Short mmCIF file of N, CA, C and O in Angstrom, two decimals:
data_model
loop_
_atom_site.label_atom_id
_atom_site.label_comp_id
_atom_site.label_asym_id
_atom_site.label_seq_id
_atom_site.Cartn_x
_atom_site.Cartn_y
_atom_site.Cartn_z
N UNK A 59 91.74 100.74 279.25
CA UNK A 59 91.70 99.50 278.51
C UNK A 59 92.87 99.52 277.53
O UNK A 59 93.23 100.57 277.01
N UNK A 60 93.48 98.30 277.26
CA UNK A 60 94.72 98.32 276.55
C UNK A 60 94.52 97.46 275.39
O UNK A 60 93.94 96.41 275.66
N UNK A 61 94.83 97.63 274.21
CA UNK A 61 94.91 96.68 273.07
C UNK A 61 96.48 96.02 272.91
O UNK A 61 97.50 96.67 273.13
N UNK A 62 96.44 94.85 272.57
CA UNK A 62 97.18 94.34 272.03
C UNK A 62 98.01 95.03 270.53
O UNK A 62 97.53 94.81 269.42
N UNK A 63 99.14 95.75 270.68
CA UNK A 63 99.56 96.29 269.47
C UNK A 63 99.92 95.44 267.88
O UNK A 63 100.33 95.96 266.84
N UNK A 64 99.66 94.28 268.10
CA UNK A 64 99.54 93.02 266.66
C UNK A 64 98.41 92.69 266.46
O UNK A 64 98.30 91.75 265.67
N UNK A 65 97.16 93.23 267.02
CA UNK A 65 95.64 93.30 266.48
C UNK A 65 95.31 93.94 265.44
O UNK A 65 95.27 95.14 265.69
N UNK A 66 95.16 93.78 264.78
CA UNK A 66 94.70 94.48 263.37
C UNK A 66 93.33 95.21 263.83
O UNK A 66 92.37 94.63 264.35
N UNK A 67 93.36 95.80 263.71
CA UNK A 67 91.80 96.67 264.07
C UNK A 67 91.35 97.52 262.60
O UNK A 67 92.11 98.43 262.29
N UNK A 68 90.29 97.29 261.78
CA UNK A 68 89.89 98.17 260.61
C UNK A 68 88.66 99.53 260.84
O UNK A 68 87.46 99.61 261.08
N UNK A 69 89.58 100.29 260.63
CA UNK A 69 89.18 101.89 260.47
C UNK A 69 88.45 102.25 259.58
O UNK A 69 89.04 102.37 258.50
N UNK A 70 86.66 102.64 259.55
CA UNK A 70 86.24 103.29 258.43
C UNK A 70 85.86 104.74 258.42
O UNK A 70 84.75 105.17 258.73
N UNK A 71 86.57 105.23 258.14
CA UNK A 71 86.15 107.13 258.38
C UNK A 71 84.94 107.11 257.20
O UNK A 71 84.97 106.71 256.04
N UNK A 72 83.78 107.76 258.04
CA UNK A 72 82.19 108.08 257.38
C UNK A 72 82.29 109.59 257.17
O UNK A 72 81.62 110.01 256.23
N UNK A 73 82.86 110.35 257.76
CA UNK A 73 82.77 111.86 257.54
C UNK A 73 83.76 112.00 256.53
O UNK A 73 84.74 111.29 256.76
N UNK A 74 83.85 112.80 255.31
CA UNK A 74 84.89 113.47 254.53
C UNK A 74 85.69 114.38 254.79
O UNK A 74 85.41 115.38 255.46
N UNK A 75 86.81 114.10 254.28
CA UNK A 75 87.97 115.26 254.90
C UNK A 75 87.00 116.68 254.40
O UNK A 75 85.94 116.84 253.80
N UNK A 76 87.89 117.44 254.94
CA UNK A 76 87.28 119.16 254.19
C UNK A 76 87.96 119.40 253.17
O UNK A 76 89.15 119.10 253.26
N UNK A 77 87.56 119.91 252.08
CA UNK A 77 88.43 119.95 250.60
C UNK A 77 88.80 121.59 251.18
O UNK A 77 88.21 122.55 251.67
N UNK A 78 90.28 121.16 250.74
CA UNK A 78 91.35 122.44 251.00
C UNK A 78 91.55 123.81 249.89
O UNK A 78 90.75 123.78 248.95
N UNK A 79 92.17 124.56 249.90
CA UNK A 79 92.07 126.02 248.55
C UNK A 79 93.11 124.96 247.39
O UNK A 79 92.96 124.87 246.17
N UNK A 80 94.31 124.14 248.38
CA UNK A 80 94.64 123.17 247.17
C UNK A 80 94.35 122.33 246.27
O UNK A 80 94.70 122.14 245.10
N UNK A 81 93.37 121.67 247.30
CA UNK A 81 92.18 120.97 246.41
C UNK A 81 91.56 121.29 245.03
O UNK A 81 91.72 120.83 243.90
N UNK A 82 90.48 122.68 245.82
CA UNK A 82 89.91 123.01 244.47
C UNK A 82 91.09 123.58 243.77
O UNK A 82 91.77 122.57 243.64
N UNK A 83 91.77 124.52 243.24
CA UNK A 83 92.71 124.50 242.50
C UNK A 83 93.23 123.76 241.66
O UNK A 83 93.15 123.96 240.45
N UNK A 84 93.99 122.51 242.33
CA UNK A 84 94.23 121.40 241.64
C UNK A 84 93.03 120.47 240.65
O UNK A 84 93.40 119.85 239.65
N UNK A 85 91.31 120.49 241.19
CA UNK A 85 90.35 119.76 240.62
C UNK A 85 89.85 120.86 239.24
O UNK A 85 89.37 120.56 238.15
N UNK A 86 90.19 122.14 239.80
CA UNK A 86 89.85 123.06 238.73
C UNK A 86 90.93 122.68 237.71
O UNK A 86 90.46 121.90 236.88
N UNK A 87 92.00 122.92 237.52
CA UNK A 87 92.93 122.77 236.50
C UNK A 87 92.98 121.87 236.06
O UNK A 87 93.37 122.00 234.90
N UNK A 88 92.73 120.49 236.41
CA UNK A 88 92.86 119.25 235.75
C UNK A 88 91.30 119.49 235.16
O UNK A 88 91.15 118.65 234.28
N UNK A 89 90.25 120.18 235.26
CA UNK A 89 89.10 120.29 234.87
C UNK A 89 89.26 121.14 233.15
O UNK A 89 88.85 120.74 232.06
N UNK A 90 89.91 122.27 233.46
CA UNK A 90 90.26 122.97 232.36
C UNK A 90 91.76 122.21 231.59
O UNK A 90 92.31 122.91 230.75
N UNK A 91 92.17 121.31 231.77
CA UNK A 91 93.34 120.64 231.33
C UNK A 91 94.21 121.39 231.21
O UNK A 91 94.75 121.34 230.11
N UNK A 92 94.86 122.60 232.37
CA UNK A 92 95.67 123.12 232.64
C UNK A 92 96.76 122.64 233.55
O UNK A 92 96.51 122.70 234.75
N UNK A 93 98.07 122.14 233.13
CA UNK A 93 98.97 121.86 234.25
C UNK A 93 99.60 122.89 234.51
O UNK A 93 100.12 123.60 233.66
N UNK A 94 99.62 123.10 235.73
CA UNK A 94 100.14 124.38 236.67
C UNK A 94 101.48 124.56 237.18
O UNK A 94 101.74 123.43 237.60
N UNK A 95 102.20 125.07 237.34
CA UNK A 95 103.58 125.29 237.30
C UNK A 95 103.60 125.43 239.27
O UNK A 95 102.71 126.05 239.86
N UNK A 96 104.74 124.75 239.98
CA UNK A 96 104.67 124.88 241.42
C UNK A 96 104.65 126.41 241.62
O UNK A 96 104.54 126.52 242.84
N UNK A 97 104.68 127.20 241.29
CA UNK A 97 104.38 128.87 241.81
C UNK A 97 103.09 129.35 241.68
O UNK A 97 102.62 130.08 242.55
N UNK A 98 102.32 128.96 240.48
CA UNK A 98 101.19 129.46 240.07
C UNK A 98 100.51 128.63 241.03
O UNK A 98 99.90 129.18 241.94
N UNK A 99 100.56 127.01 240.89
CA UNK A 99 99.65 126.62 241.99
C UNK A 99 99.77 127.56 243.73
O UNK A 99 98.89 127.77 244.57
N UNK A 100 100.89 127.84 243.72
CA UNK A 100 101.05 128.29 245.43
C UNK A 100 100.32 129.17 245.28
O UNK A 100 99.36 129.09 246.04
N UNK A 101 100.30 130.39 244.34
CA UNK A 101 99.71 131.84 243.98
C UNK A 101 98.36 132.09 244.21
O UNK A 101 97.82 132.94 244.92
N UNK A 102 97.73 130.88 243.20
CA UNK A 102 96.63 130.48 242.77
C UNK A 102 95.73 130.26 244.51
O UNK A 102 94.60 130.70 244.70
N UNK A 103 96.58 129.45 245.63
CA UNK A 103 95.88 129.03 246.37
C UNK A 103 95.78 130.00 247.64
O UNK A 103 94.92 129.98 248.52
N UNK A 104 97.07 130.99 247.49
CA UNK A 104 96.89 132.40 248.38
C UNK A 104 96.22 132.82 248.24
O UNK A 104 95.34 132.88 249.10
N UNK A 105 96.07 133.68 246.61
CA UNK A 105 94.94 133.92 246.61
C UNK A 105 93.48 133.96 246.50
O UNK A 105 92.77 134.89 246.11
N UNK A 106 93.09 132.64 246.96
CA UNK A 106 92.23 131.89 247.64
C UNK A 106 91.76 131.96 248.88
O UNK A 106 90.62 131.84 249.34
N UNK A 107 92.80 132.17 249.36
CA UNK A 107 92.88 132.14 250.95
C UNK A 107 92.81 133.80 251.29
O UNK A 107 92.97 134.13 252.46
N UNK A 108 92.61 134.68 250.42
CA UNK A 108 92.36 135.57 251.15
C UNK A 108 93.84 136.98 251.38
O UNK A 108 93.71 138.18 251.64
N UNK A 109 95.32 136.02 251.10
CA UNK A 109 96.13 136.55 251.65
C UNK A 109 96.61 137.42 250.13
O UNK A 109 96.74 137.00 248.98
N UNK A 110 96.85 139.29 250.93
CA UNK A 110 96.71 140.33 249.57
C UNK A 110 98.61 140.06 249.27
O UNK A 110 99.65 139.81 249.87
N UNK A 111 98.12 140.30 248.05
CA UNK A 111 99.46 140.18 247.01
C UNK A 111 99.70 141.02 245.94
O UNK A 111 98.80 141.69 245.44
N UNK A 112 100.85 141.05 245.55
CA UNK A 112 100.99 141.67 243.98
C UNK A 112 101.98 141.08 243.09
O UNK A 112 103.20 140.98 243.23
N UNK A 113 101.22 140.72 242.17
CA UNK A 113 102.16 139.66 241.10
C UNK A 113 102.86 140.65 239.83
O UNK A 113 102.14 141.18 238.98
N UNK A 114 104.20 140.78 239.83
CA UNK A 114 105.09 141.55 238.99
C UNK A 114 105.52 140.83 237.96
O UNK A 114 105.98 139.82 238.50
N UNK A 115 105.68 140.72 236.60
CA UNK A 115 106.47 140.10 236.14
C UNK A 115 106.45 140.43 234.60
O UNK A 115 105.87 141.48 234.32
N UNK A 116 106.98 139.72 233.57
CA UNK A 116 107.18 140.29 232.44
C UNK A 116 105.78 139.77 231.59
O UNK A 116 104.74 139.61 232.24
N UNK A 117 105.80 139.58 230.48
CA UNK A 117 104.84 139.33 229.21
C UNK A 117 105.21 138.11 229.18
O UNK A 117 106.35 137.72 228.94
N UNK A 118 103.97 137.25 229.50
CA UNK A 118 103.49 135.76 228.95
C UNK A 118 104.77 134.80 230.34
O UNK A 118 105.54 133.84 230.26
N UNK A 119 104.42 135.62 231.31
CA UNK A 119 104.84 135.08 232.61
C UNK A 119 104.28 133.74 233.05
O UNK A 119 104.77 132.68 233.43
N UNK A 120 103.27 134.13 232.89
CA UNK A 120 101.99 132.36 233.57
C UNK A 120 101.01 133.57 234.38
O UNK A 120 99.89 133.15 234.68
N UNK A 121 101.25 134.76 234.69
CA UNK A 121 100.28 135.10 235.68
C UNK A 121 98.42 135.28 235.06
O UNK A 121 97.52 135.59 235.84
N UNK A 122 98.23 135.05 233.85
CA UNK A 122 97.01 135.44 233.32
C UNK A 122 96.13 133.94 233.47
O UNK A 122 94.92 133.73 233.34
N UNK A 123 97.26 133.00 233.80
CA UNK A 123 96.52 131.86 233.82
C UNK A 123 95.93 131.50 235.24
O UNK A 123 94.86 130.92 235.45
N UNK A 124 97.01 132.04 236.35
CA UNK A 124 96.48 132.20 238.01
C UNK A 124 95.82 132.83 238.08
O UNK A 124 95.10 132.49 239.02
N UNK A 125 95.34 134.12 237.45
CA UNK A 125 94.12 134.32 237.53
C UNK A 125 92.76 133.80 236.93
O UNK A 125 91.79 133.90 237.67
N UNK A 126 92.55 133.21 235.55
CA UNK A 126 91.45 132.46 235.41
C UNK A 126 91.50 131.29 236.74
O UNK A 126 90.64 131.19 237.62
N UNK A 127 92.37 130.70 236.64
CA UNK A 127 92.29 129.57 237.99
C UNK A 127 91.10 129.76 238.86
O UNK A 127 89.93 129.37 238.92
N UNK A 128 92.18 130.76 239.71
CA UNK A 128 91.51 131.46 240.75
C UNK A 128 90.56 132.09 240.96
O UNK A 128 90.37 132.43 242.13
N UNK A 129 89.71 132.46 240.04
CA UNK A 129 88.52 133.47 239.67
C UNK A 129 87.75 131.96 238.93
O UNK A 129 86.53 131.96 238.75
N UNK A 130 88.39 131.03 238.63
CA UNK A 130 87.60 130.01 238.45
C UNK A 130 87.06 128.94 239.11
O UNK A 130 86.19 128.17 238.70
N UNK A 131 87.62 128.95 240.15
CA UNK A 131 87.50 127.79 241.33
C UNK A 131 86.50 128.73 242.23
O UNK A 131 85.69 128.24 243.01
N UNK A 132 86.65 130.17 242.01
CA UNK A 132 85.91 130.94 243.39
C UNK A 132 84.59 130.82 242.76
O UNK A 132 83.50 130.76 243.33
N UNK A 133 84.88 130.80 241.36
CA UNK A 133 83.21 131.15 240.70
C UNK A 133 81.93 129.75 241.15
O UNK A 133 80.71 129.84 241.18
N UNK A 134 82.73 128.65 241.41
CA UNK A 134 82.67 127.11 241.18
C UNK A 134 81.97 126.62 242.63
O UNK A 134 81.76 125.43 242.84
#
């Protein structure tokens, strides 16, 4: 069967997407009114996902905050 491609046809999706490790991350931080820096969010959502890491860096880096994040969204 073929449609006419200038038919307007309206789409209602009833099922919800699946909320992603970006998701919560992002709903957590705007929850704690933390804006997240593009690394910490990536960090934040690895390690989420499971994938092992090791974060190096100097004093008052941002890394103390990827971890509440992340230990906060898992707790959630």
């Amino acid at each position: 069967m073929s449609r006419d491609p200038d038919e307007e046809v309206d789409c209602v999706r009833t099922d919800q997407p699946e909320e992603t490790d970006a998701d919560r991350v992002d709903a957590f931080a705007k929850s704690v009114d933390i804006e997240l820096m593009p690394w910490q969010r990536d960090v934040a959502v690895a390690a989420l996902s499971g994938e092992p890491m090791v974060l190096v860096g100097g004093r008052r880096g941002g890394m103390n905050t990827v971890e509440r994040i992340a230990e906060g969204v898992h707790r959630v």
